[in-house]
Amino acid sequence: MAEGTVHKGLILHKTIVFVGMMGAGKTAVGRTLAAQLGVMFRDSDHEIEEAANMSIAEIFARDGEPFFRRKESQVIERLLEGEPGVLSTGGGAFLSADNREMISRMGVSIWLDADIDLLWERVRHKDTRPLLRTPDPKGTLTRLYETRVPVYRKADVAVPSTPGTSLDQMARRVTQVLIETRPDVLERLE
């Protein structure tokens, strides 16, 4: 087994990559899980913004979505090549077959599976989502959801994200699923 990060009796061998819809909790659960495992948390959108010195919305407006997606893939690859940790990706990152293959080969994809009502509740008051800047944001979110869920189902592991579940509970749920199903990623020391 490859060397990994050991913390509280657990060894993380590969980076845990959260995928899913905007509002599913990828960043919040990711930060919580990283803290519980004692590893680095990174957010691919944040890394892109830092490198470009502009927001995702500004990159979309100035350079277009295809340019953004190329940069996103490069950043995800760079982050997967580093020390194992927890990575949150933008909602569209997993739509790329190349990204899906790279994530599964170098890490593990975890789909935070939240239903449309929970997602809408979480994103409806935020104006930081460039894809929802439309006359009918809920309709746009619903169409994105219907298009993307079949792709998210291809993730290595799915973990349900339900209303009333705390971040701590979600992170523990992810840990438990990985220990039970993916000891190549997260292993408990005996």
XYZ file of C-alpha atoms in Angstrom:
190
model
C 0.000 0.000 0.000
C 1.346 3.452 -0.862
C 2.421 5.809 1.863
C -0.368 8.085 2.950
C -1.278 10.566 5.641
C -1.961 8.962 9.030
C -4.330 10.673 11.478
C -6.414 9.295 14.349
C -5.872 5.699 13.281
C -6.770 6.311 9.633
C -4.480 6.366 6.598
C -5.515 8.425 3.578
C -3.844 6.902 0.505
C -5.580 8.905 -2.265
C -7.230 12.291 -2.548
C -10.977 12.357 -1.870
C -12.661 14.427 -4.593
C -16.165 15.769 -3.980
C -18.370 16.091 -7.062
C -21.982 17.098 -7.478
C -24.348 19.964 -7.980
C -23.846 23.486 -6.696
C -25.284 23.568 -3.196
C -24.657 19.863 -2.501
C -22.126 20.767 0.196
C -18.884 19.861 -1.572
C -16.867 22.687 -0.001
C -18.485 22.663 3.447
C -18.378 18.873 3.839
C -14.913 18.805 2.269
C -13.503 21.282 4.807
C -15.083 19.335 7.672
C -13.784 15.982 6.420
C -10.274 17.365 5.869
C -10.245 18.681 9.445
C -11.444 15.311 10.779
C -8.751 13.459 8.807
C -6.012 15.999 9.547
C -5.290 16.616 5.841
C -5.211 19.603 3.483
C -8.467 20.838 1.970
C -8.464 22.451 -1.454
C -11.237 23.844 -3.641
C -10.566 23.756 -7.395
C -12.700 26.866 -8.031
C -10.772 28.805 -5.370
C -7.439 27.633 -6.826
C -8.534 28.802 -10.302
C -9.640 32.186 -8.934
C -6.314 32.603 -7.116
C -4.293 31.735 -10.226
C -6.347 34.035 -12.488
C -6.777 36.787 -9.886
C -10.471 37.017 -10.813
C -13.733 35.303 -9.913
C -15.187 32.309 -11.740
C -17.986 34.575 -13.007
C -15.395 37.034 -14.391
C -13.466 34.200 -16.087
C -16.701 32.918 -17.668
C -17.555 36.436 -18.868
C -14.089 37.291 -20.196
C -12.795 33.978 -21.548
C -15.874 31.749 -21.871
C -16.738 28.361 -20.427
C -14.459 26.231 -22.700
C -11.380 28.191 -21.528
C -12.497 27.844 -17.902
C -13.003 24.064 -18.281
C -9.460 23.634 -19.685
C -7.988 25.544 -16.740
C -10.182 23.576 -14.337
C -8.830 20.252 -15.656
C -5.240 21.470 -15.321
C -5.812 22.598 -11.732
C -7.544 19.332 -10.740
C -4.666 17.308 -12.180
C -2.091 19.410 -10.321
C -3.989 19.013 -7.047
C -4.378 15.238 -7.516
C -0.633 14.898 -8.060
C 0.095 16.354 -4.622
C -0.129 14.834 -1.171
C -3.446 13.022 -0.502
C -6.099 15.354 0.857
C -9.674 16.461 0.215
C -10.643 18.328 -2.954
C -13.907 20.066 -3.771
C -14.636 20.600 -7.467
C -17.017 22.897 -9.300
C -20.364 21.431 -10.326
C -19.361 21.090 -13.984
C -15.904 19.552 -13.499
C -17.132 15.945 -13.391
C -19.027 16.313 -16.688
C -15.736 15.886 -18.551
C -14.977 12.208 -19.256
C -11.261 13.043 -19.038
C -11.733 14.564 -15.579
C -13.793 11.561 -14.423
C -11.100 9.140 -15.562
C -8.296 11.218 -14.019
C -10.097 11.558 -10.676
C -10.854 7.824 -10.462
C -7.290 6.895 -11.426
C -5.523 9.328 -9.087
C -8.108 9.683 -6.308
C -11.707 8.754 -5.611
C -14.843 10.627 -6.677
C -17.541 11.099 -4.027
C -20.916 12.308 -5.289
C -22.820 14.261 -2.664
C -26.311 13.340 -3.795
C -28.811 16.033 -2.800
C -32.302 16.410 -4.244
C -33.418 19.474 -6.180
C -35.434 20.982 -3.299
C -32.434 20.905 -0.935
C -30.136 22.329 -3.610
C -32.549 25.175 -4.401
C -32.932 25.979 -0.705
C -29.145 26.300 -0.408
C -28.403 28.344 -3.562
C -31.464 30.530 -4.083
C -30.198 33.474 -2.005
C -26.675 33.521 -3.478
C -25.661 35.564 -6.502
C -22.234 33.933 -6.876
C -23.436 31.230 -9.283
C -22.846 32.381 -12.880
C -24.946 29.561 -14.352
C -27.979 30.716 -12.335
C -27.921 34.314 -13.557
C -31.013 33.739 -15.677
C -34.624 35.013 -15.598
C -35.702 31.648 -14.092
C -32.880 30.442 -11.814
C -34.882 27.572 -10.300
C -35.817 26.314 -13.765
C -32.164 26.599 -14.803
C -31.051 24.689 -11.698
C -33.660 21.991 -12.388
C -32.484 21.596 -16.001
C -28.836 21.415 -14.874
C -29.816 18.833 -12.265
C -31.675 16.652 -14.784
C -28.739 16.836 -17.214
C -25.967 16.297 -14.687
C -27.331 13.644 -12.303
C -26.846 10.781 -14.809
C -23.176 11.809 -15.051
C -22.755 12.197 -11.270
C -24.092 8.647 -10.904
C -20.813 7.529 -12.532
C -18.890 8.654 -9.432
C -16.901 5.989 -7.590
C -19.018 6.461 -4.449
C -22.385 8.158 -3.810
C -23.271 9.575 -0.394
C -26.774 10.968 0.186
C -26.929 14.584 1.349
C -30.161 15.043 3.285
C -31.832 18.002 5.026
C -30.987 18.315 8.699
C -27.711 16.380 8.449
C -24.869 18.319 10.049
C -21.528 18.815 8.330
C -19.907 16.635 10.978
C -22.433 13.845 10.324
C -21.922 14.122 6.547
C -18.136 13.941 6.908
C -18.425 10.896 9.180
C -20.838 9.291 6.690
C -18.242 9.737 3.918
C -15.467 8.341 6.144
C -17.535 5.278 7.015
C -18.457 4.534 3.411
C -14.811 4.813 2.315
C -13.521 2.591 5.128
C -16.141 -0.043 4.270
C -15.835 0.065 0.475
C -12.515 1.658 -0.503
C -9.591 0.625 1.754
C -7.318 1.604 -1.161
C -8.353 5.207 -0.395
C -9.010 5.309 3.363
C -7.772 2.582 5.648
C -8.260 2.072 9.373
C -5.144 0.971 11.247
C -5.784 -2.118 13.331
